[in-house]
Coordinates of C-alpha atoms in Angstrom, one line a residue:
X1 CA 119.0 -54.6 119.7
X2 CA 117.5 -56.5 116.9
X3 CA 118.5 -55.4 113.2
X4 CA 117.1 -56.2 110.0
X5 CA 118.6 -59.3 108.3
X6 CA 121.2 -58.1 105.5
X7 CA 119.7 -58.5 101.8
X8 CA 123.1 -57.2 99.8
X9 CA 126.6 -58.3 100.6
X10 CA 130.5 -58.0 99.4
X11 CA 133.1 -60.0 100.3
X12 CA 136.5 -58.5 100.0
X13 CA 139.5 -61.2 100.2
X14 CA 142.9 -60.5 100.6
X15 CA 146.3 -62.5 100.3
X16 CA 146.7 -65.9 99.3
X17 CA 144.4 -67.6 96.2
X18 CA 142.9 -70.0 98.8
X19 CA 141.3 -66.6 100.5
X20 CA 140.1 -65.8 97.0
X21 CA 138.8 -69.9 96.7
X22 CA 137.5 -69.0 100.7
X23 CA 135.8 -65.4 99.1
X24 CA 134.0 -67.0 96.0
X25 CA 132.8 -70.1 98.4
X26 CA 131.4 -67.5 100.7
X27 CA 129.8 -65.7 97.9
X28 CA 128.2 -68.9 97.0
X29 CA 127.1 -69.8 100.0
X30 CA 125.4 -65.9 100.6
X31 CA 124.0 -66.3 97.6
X32 CA 122.2 -69.7 98.2
X33 CA 120.9 -68.0 101.2
X34 CA 118.9 -65.7 98.9
X35 CA 121.3 -62.5 99.4
X36 CA 122.1 -60.2 96.5
X37 CA 125.9 -59.8 95.5
X38 CA 126.3 -55.7 95.7
X39 CA 128.8 -53.8 93.6
X40 CA 130.7 -52.8 96.6
X41 CA 130.7 -52.2 100.3
X42 CA 129.1 -48.9 100.0
X43 CA 126.2 -50.7 98.5
X44 CA 126.0 -53.4 101.1
X45 CA 124.2 -54.7 104.3
X46 CA 127.1 -57.1 105.1
X47 CA 130.5 -56.7 104.3
X48 CA 132.4 -59.8 104.7
X49 CA 136.5 -58.8 105.0
X50 CA 138.4 -62.2 104.7
X51 CA 141.3 -61.4 105.7
X52 CA 145.7 -62.8 105.5
X53 CA 147.9 -63.3 108.4
X54 CA 150.8 -63.5 106.6
X55 CA 152.8 -60.0 107.1
X56 CA 153.0 -57.8 110.3
X57 CA 151.1 -55.6 109.8
X58 CA 148.5 -57.2 108.7
X59 CA 146.5 -57.0 111.8
X60 CA 146.4 -52.9 112.1
X61 CA 145.7 -52.8 108.3
X62 CA 142.3 -54.8 108.7
X63 CA 141.2 -52.7 111.5
X64 CA 142.1 -49.4 109.2
X65 CA 140.1 -51.2 106.9
X66 CA 137.2 -51.6 109.2
X67 CA 137.0 -47.5 110.1
X68 CA 136.9 -47.0 106.3
X69 CA 133.5 -48.8 106.7
X70 CA 131.6 -46.1 108.5
X71 CA 129.6 -43.5 106.1
X72 CA 129.4 -40.4 106.2
X73 CA 125.7 -40.5 108.2
X74 CA 127.5 -42.1 110.5
X75 CA 125.7 -45.8 109.7
X76 CA 128.1 -49.0 108.8
X77 CA 126.9 -52.1 107.5
X78 CA 127.0 -55.4 109.5
X79 CA 130.5 -56.6 109.6
X80 CA 132.0 -59.8 109.3
X81 CA 135.9 -60.3 109.9
X82 CA 136.8 -63.8 108.5
X83 CA 140.1 -66.0 107.6
X84 CA 143.2 -66.0 109.1
X85 CA 143.3 -62.7 111.2
X86 CA 139.6 -63.8 112.6
X87 CA 141.4 -67.2 113.6
X88 CA 144.4 -65.6 115.5
X89 CA 142.7 -63.1 117.2
X90 CA 139.2 -64.9 117.8
X91 CA 137.3 -62.5 120.5
X92 CA 139.9 -60.1 121.1
X93 CA 138.3 -58.8 117.8
X94 CA 135.1 -57.8 119.3
X95 CA 137.0 -56.5 122.3
X96 CA 138.9 -54.4 120.4
X97 CA 136.3 -52.7 118.5
X98 CA 132.1 -52.3 117.7
X99 CA 132.4 -52.1 114.3
X100 CA 132.6 -56.0 114.2
X101 CA 129.6 -57.6 114.3
X102 CA 130.9 -61.2 113.3
X103 CA 134.0 -63.2 113.3
X104 CA 134.4 -66.5 111.7
X105 CA 137.7 -68.6 111.0
X106 CA 139.1 -69.8 108.1
X107 CA 137.3 -73.1 109.2
X108 CA 134.4 -72.3 110.2
X109 CA 132.9 -70.0 107.5
X110 CA 130.1 -72.7 106.3
X111 CA 128.4 -71.3 109.3
X112 CA 128.3 -67.7 108.2
X113 CA 124.6 -67.5 107.6
X114 CA 123.7 -68.7 110.7
X115 CA 126.4 -66.5 112.6
X116 CA 124.6 -63.7 110.6
X117 CA 121.2 -64.3 112.1
X118 CA 123.1 -64.1 115.8
X119 CA 124.6 -61.0 114.7
X120 CA 121.1 -59.6 113.5
X121 CA 119.5 -60.6 116.8
X122 CA 122.1 -58.9 119.0
X123 CA 123.5 -62.0 119.9
X124 CA 127.5 -62.9 120.1
X125 CA 128.6 -64.2 116.4
X126 CA 132.3 -65.6 117.0
X127 CA 132.9 -68.8 115.9
X128 CA 136.9 -69.6 115.5
X129 CA 136.8 -73.6 115.8
X130 CA 138.5 -76.1 113.8
X131 CA 135.9 -78.8 113.7
X132 CA 136.7 -82.5 112.6
X133 CA 134.3 -82.7 110.5
X134 CA 135.0 -80.8 107.3
X135 CA 133.4 -77.7 106.2
X136 CA 132.9 -78.7 102.3
X137 CA 130.7 -80.8 102.8
X138 CA 128.3 -77.7 104.1
X139 CA 129.0 -75.8 101.3
X140 CA 126.5 -75.1 98.3
X141 CA 127.6 -76.8 94.8
X142 CA 129.6 -74.6 92.3
X143 CA 127.5 -73.2 89.7
X144 CA 129.3 -69.9 88.8
X145 CA 132.7 -69.7 87.4
X146 CA 135.2 -67.8 85.2
X147 CA 137.2 -68.9 82.1
X148 CA 140.0 -70.0 85.1
X149 CA 138.9 -71.4 89.0
X150 CA 140.3 -72.3 91.8
X151 CA 139.7 -75.6 93.7
X152 CA 141.0 -75.9 97.3
X153 CA 142.1 -80.0 97.3
X154 CA 144.5 -79.8 100.9
X155 CA 144.5 -77.4 103.8
X156 CA 146.5 -76.9 106.9
X157 CA 150.2 -77.4 107.5
X158 CA 152.4 -80.0 109.4
X159 CA 155.6 -78.6 108.4
X160 CA 156.1 -75.6 111.1
X161 CA 158.4 -73.5 110.2
X162 CA 159.6 -71.3 112.6
X163 CA 158.1 -68.0 110.5
X164 CA 155.0 -68.9 109.7
X165 CA 151.3 -69.0 111.2
X166 CA 149.7 -71.1 109.2
X167 CA 149.6 -74.1 111.3
X168 CA 148.0 -72.2 114.1
X169 CA 145.4 -70.8 111.8
X170 CA 144.6 -73.0 109.3
X171 CA 145.3 -76.2 111.2
X172 CA 146.7 -79.7 110.6
X173 CA 147.0 -80.7 106.8
X174 CA 144.1 -82.3 106.0
X175 CA 142.8 -84.1 102.1
X176 CA 139.8 -83.7 100.8
X177 CA 138.0 -86.7 99.7
X178 CA 138.7 -87.4 96.1
X179 CA 135.2 -87.9 94.9
X180 CA 134.2 -84.4 96.1
X181 CA 137.4 -83.1 94.0
X182 CA 136.6 -84.5 90.8
X183 CA 132.6 -83.7 91.4
X184 CA 133.7 -80.2 92.0
X185 CA 135.9 -80.0 88.8
X186 CA 133.1 -81.4 86.9
X187 CA 130.6 -78.4 88.3
X188 CA 133.4 -75.8 87.4
X189 CA 133.8 -77.2 83.8
X190 CA 129.9 -77.6 83.8
X191 CA 130.0 -73.6 84.7
X192 CA 132.5 -73.1 82.0
X193 CA 135.9 -73.3 83.6
X194 CA 138.6 -74.1 81.4
X195 CA 141.8 -73.7 83.6
X196 CA 141.6 -75.2 87.0
X197 CA 144.2 -74.5 89.5
X198 CA 144.4 -76.7 92.4
X199 CA 145.2 -74.9 95.8
X200 CA 146.9 -76.3 99.2
X201 CA 149.0 -74.5 101.6
X202 CA 151.1 -77.4 100.9
X203 CA 148.9 -79.2 97.8
X204 CA 151.5 -81.9 96.8
X205 CA 151.5 -83.1 100.3
X206 CA 147.5 -84.0 99.2
X207 CA 147.0 -87.9 99.6
X208 CA 143.8 -90.1 100.4
X209 CA 143.3 -93.7 101.5
X210 CA 143.8 -95.3 98.4
X211 CA 147.3 -94.4 97.9
X212 CA 146.9 -91.8 95.2
X213 CA 148.6 -88.8 95.1
X214 CA 148.5 -85.4 93.5
X215 CA 149.7 -86.4 90.4
X216 CA 146.5 -89.2 90.5
X217 CA 144.6 -86.6 90.4
X218 CA 146.0 -84.2 88.1
X219 CA 145.2 -87.1 85.8
X220 CA 141.8 -87.7 86.5
X221 CA 140.9 -84.2 86.5
X222 CA 142.6 -83.9 82.8
X223 CA 139.7 -86.7 81.7
X224 CA 136.9 -84.0 82.4
X225 CA 135.3 -82.4 78.8
X226 CA 136.2 -78.9 78.9
X227 CA 139.2 -78.9 81.1
X228 CA 142.0 -77.7 78.4
X229 CA 144.3 -76.5 81.5
X230 CA 145.5 -77.4 85.1
X231 CA 148.0 -75.6 87.3
X232 CA 148.9 -76.3 91.3
X233 CA 149.9 -74.3 93.8
X234 CA 151.8 -74.2 96.8
X235 CA 154.1 -76.6 96.9
X236 CA 156.6 -77.8 99.2
X237 CA 159.9 -79.2 98.1
X238 CA 160.2 -82.4 100.3
X239 CA 156.3 -83.4 98.5
X240 CA 158.0 -83.3 94.7
X241 CA 157.2 -87.3 94.4
X242 CA 158.5 -89.2 91.5
X243 CA 154.7 -89.1 90.0
X244 CA 154.1 -85.7 90.3
X245 CA 157.3 -84.8 88.6
X246 CA 156.6 -87.9 85.6
X247 CA 153.1 -86.0 85.5
X248 CA 154.8 -82.9 83.9
X249 CA 156.2 -85.1 81.5
X250 CA 153.2 -87.0 80.7
X251 CA 150.2 -84.6 81.1
X252 CA 149.8 -82.7 78.2
X253 CA 146.8 -80.4 80.4
X254 CA 149.3 -79.9 82.8
X255 CA 151.2 -76.6 82.3
X256 CA 154.8 -76.0 82.2
X257 CA 154.9 -73.7 85.4
X258 CA 156.0 -74.7 88.8
X259 CA 155.8 -72.4 91.9
X260 CA 158.4 -74.2 94.7
X261 CA 158.9 -71.7 97.6
X262 CA 163.1 -72.3 98.7
X263 CA 162.9 -68.9 101.1
X264 CA 166.8 -68.6 101.3
X265 CA 169.6 -69.8 99.4
X266 CA 171.7 -70.4 102.9
X267 CA 171.4 -73.7 104.5
X268 CA 172.1 -72.6 108.1
X269 CA 168.9 -70.2 107.5
X270 CA 166.9 -72.8 105.8
X271 CA 167.9 -75.0 109.3
X272 CA 166.5 -71.8 111.5
X273 CA 163.8 -71.8 109.7
X274 CA 162.9 -75.5 110.1
X275 CA 162.5 -75.9 106.2
X276 CA 163.5 -79.6 106.5
X277 CA 165.6 -79.0 102.7
X278 CA 169.0 -77.4 101.7
X279 CA 169.7 -76.1 98.5
X280 CA 171.3 -79.0 97.2
X281 CA 168.3 -81.0 97.4
X282 CA 165.9 -78.0 96.4
X283 CA 168.2 -77.6 93.3
X284 CA 168.4 -81.6 92.5
X285 CA 164.4 -81.2 92.6
X286 CA 164.4 -78.9 90.2
X287 CA 166.9 -80.5 87.9
X288 CA 164.3 -83.3 87.7
X289 CA 161.7 -81.6 87.1
X290 CA 163.5 -79.6 84.2
X291 CA 164.1 -83.0 82.8
X292 CA 160.9 -84.3 82.5
X293 CA 159.5 -80.7 81.0
X294 CA 162.3 -79.0 79.7
X295 CA 160.5 -75.8 78.5
X296 CA 159.0 -75.4 82.3
X297 CA 158.9 -72.4 84.1
X298 CA 159.7 -71.7 87.8
X299 CA 158.7 -69.5 90.5
X300 CA 159.8 -69.0 93.8
X301 CA 159.3 -67.3 97.2
X302 CA 161.8 -65.6 99.4
X303 CA 162.2 -64.1 103.0
X304 CA 165.0 -61.5 103.1
X305 CA 166.1 -60.6 106.9
X306 CA 165.5 -63.8 108.6
X307 CA 166.9 -63.7 112.2
X308 CA 170.6 -64.0 112.3
X309 CA 170.9 -63.9 108.6
X310 CA 174.5 -62.5 107.5
X311 CA 175.8 -60.5 104.3
X312 CA 176.9 -63.6 103.5
X313 CA 174.5 -65.6 103.7
X314 CA 171.9 -63.4 101.7
X315 CA 174.4 -63.7 98.9
X316 CA 174.1 -67.3 99.1
X317 CA 170.2 -66.3 98.4
X318 CA 171.3 -64.2 95.5
X319 CA 173.4 -67.1 94.4
X320 CA 170.2 -69.4 94.1
X321 CA 168.4 -66.8 92.2
X322 CA 170.7 -67.5 89.2
X323 CA 171.3 -71.2 89.7
X324 CA 167.8 -71.7 89.9
X325 CA 166.9 -69.3 87.1
X326 CA 163.4 -68.4 88.0
X327 CA 161.0 -67.3 85.7
X328 CA 159.4 -65.2 88.3
X329 CA 159.5 -65.2 92.1
X330 CA 157.7 -63.5 95.3
X331 CA 160.2 -62.1 97.7
X332 CA 159.3 -60.4 101.1
X333 CA 161.4 -59.1 104.9
X334 CA 161.0 -61.1 107.7
X335 CA 158.1 -60.3 109.5
X336 CA 157.8 -61.4 112.8
X337 CA 154.4 -63.2 113.7
X338 CA 153.4 -63.3 117.5
X339 CA 153.4 -67.0 118.8
X340 CA 156.0 -68.3 115.9
X341 CA 159.3 -69.2 117.1
X342 CA 161.3 -67.3 115.0
X343 CA 159.5 -63.7 116.4
X344 CA 161.6 -64.5 119.9
X345 CA 164.9 -65.6 118.2
X346 CA 168.2 -63.6 118.8
X347 CA 169.7 -60.8 116.2
X348 CA 166.7 -59.4 114.5
X349 CA 167.5 -57.6 111.7
X350 CA 167.2 -53.8 111.4
X351 CA 164.4 -52.7 109.1
X352 CA 166.8 -50.5 107.1
X353 CA 169.4 -53.9 106.1
X354 CA 166.2 -55.7 105.1
X355 CA 165.3 -52.6 103.0
X356 CA 168.3 -52.8 101.4
X357 CA 168.7 -56.2 101.1
X358 CA 164.8 -56.7 99.4
X359 CA 166.0 -54.3 96.7
X360 CA 169.1 -56.0 95.7
X361 CA 167.1 -59.7 95.4
X362 CA 164.0 -57.9 93.8
X363 CA 166.4 -56.5 91.2
X364 CA 168.3 -59.9 90.6
X365 CA 164.4 -61.7 90.2
X366 CA 163.5 -58.6 88.2
X367 CA 166.0 -59.2 85.7
X368 CA 165.4 -62.6 85.5
X369 CA 161.6 -62.3 84.6
X370 CA 162.8 -59.9 82.0
X371 CA 164.8 -62.4 80.4
X372 CA 162.6 -64.8 80.6
X373 CA 159.4 -62.8 78.6
X374 CA 162.2 -61.4 76.0
X375 CA 162.5 -65.2 75.5
X376 CA 159.2 -65.8 75.0
X377 CA 159.2 -63.2 71.6
X378 CA 158.8 -64.9 68.7
X379 CA 156.9 -68.3 69.9
X380 CA 153.2 -69.1 69.3
X381 CA 151.0 -70.4 71.9
X382 CA 147.8 -70.6 73.4
X383 CA 146.4 -68.2 75.5
X384 CA 143.5 -68.2 77.6
X385 CA 141.2 -65.2 77.6
X386 CA 140.3 -64.2 81.0
X387 CA 139.4 -60.3 80.8
X388 CA 139.4 -57.1 79.1
X389 CA 142.3 -55.0 78.7
X390 CA 142.0 -51.4 79.1
X391 CA 142.4 -50.5 75.1
X392 CA 139.1 -50.9 73.1
X393 CA 139.1 -54.5 71.8
X394 CA 141.6 -55.6 74.2
X395 CA 141.7 -58.4 76.1
X396 CA 144.0 -59.9 78.7
X397 CA 145.0 -63.6 78.9
X398 CA 147.4 -66.1 80.8
X399 CA 149.9 -67.9 78.3
X400 CA 151.3 -71.6 79.7
X401 CA 153.9 -70.1 81.8
X402 CA 151.3 -68.0 83.7
X403 CA 152.5 -64.6 82.0
X404 CA 149.9 -62.1 81.1
X405 CA 149.1 -61.6 77.4
X406 CA 147.8 -58.5 75.9
X407 CA 146.2 -59.0 72.4
X408 CA 143.2 -57.6 70.4
X409 CA 140.4 -59.7 69.4
X410 CA 138.6 -62.8 71.2
X411 CA 136.0 -63.2 73.1
X412 CA 136.3 -64.4 77.1
X413 CA 137.1 -68.0 77.4
X414 CA 138.6 -68.2 74.2
X415 CA 141.6 -70.1 74.1
X416 CA 143.6 -68.9 71.3
X417 CA 146.5 -69.5 69.2
X418 CA 149.3 -66.3 69.7
X419 CA 152.4 -65.1 68.3
X420 CA 154.2 -63.3 71.1
X421 CA 155.2 -60.1 69.4
X422 CA 156.9 -58.3 72.2
X423 CA 158.1 -58.4 76.0
X424 CA 157.8 -56.1 79.1
X425 CA 158.4 -56.6 82.3
X426 CA 155.5 -57.7 83.5
X427 CA 153.2 -58.9 80.6
X428 CA 153.6 -59.7 76.7
X429 CA 152.3 -58.4 73.7
X430 CA 150.1 -60.7 71.1
X431 CA 148.9 -61.1 67.9
X432 CA 145.7 -64.0 67.5
X433 CA 146.2 -66.6 65.0
X434 CA 142.8 -68.3 65.8
X435 CA 140.7 -70.2 67.8
X436 CA 141.9 -73.7 69.5
X437 CA 139.3 -76.2 69.5
X438 CA 137.3 -77.2 72.9
X439 CA 139.2 -79.5 74.9

């Protein structure tokens, strides 16, 4: 049965920064079609759930979120399931529930307006293709931005870690063309962005046919007027090239922060994960980065309870936390994903063992993070103000080391000089000294 085309929409993104970027692009795409962003799902005729498939409970959570979209009078908005859960589940979604009208994968969301029209006509609206032609060319130009913006430069993964669904939901590694990336960065700067974070599943694998690498791209973006800060994530240890390490020394606008996942401190576990690096090679990369940029802050990812992980192997993970001296890190319990090799491995670890190991790991990480934050007290540094705080006149911004900083005074988008006066486990307090000149 036909239904009116939606006029107001709401996009809700889960998971990684690339999903946030995709959500922003879907918002721009639907706005370009004449639709208006709604304040929330309750005010929307169309709700797009942009999903993540990394964790075991992701699918169940999605169906719970879908159920909550039904309103007291029994009505519901048009619902589009997008992202990696959509890619992994495909047609199964519409077989499982009648409350989803559109299913669109992360490589096909540029087709969203057409899918909305098909759903309004009562037709099937499922698109999980991974076309050879890039979706980016079909997206509208960037027109809106905050002080800090994401920019996807690379998608997909060829590493095939045994626990990971990304190669199956995002496809093979592809690098966006140089000119398209630089043009998008210029558009973001024109729209007010002062900080750009370059994104990719393996962002430091970005390369083009001219032989240029991510360091060359960073150098070009650093020349764009208005861009004061550049970051990139997520990196693979095997793709930390000499040029990229040197960029941390030579390009002042490249922030002193590196997210470099290791996943485990055990070489046997790393081999079982198909990580293609060992602890020694990982620590050598860190040593080289620190030699190039001594004040760099390091972040990592860890999985505890990978199949077969012994107590001694977990102790090796605690050891590498100490040796790498992270400023922050993310840690997760192993989550078996259907279709991945690790899901069928023997010696799956009991949930209570994973819980206990995760608590110990997070205690070690939190202690390192607190020590790093405390070491920042007394420094004068720059802070980019991004949003209002909870207190009157309070603003929250980011330090060069990706710490949240609270201070009184300023305006969103200001790059201010700040004295750090206090540190907590998750944020800093500062006193503004003045506004820095435009880049």
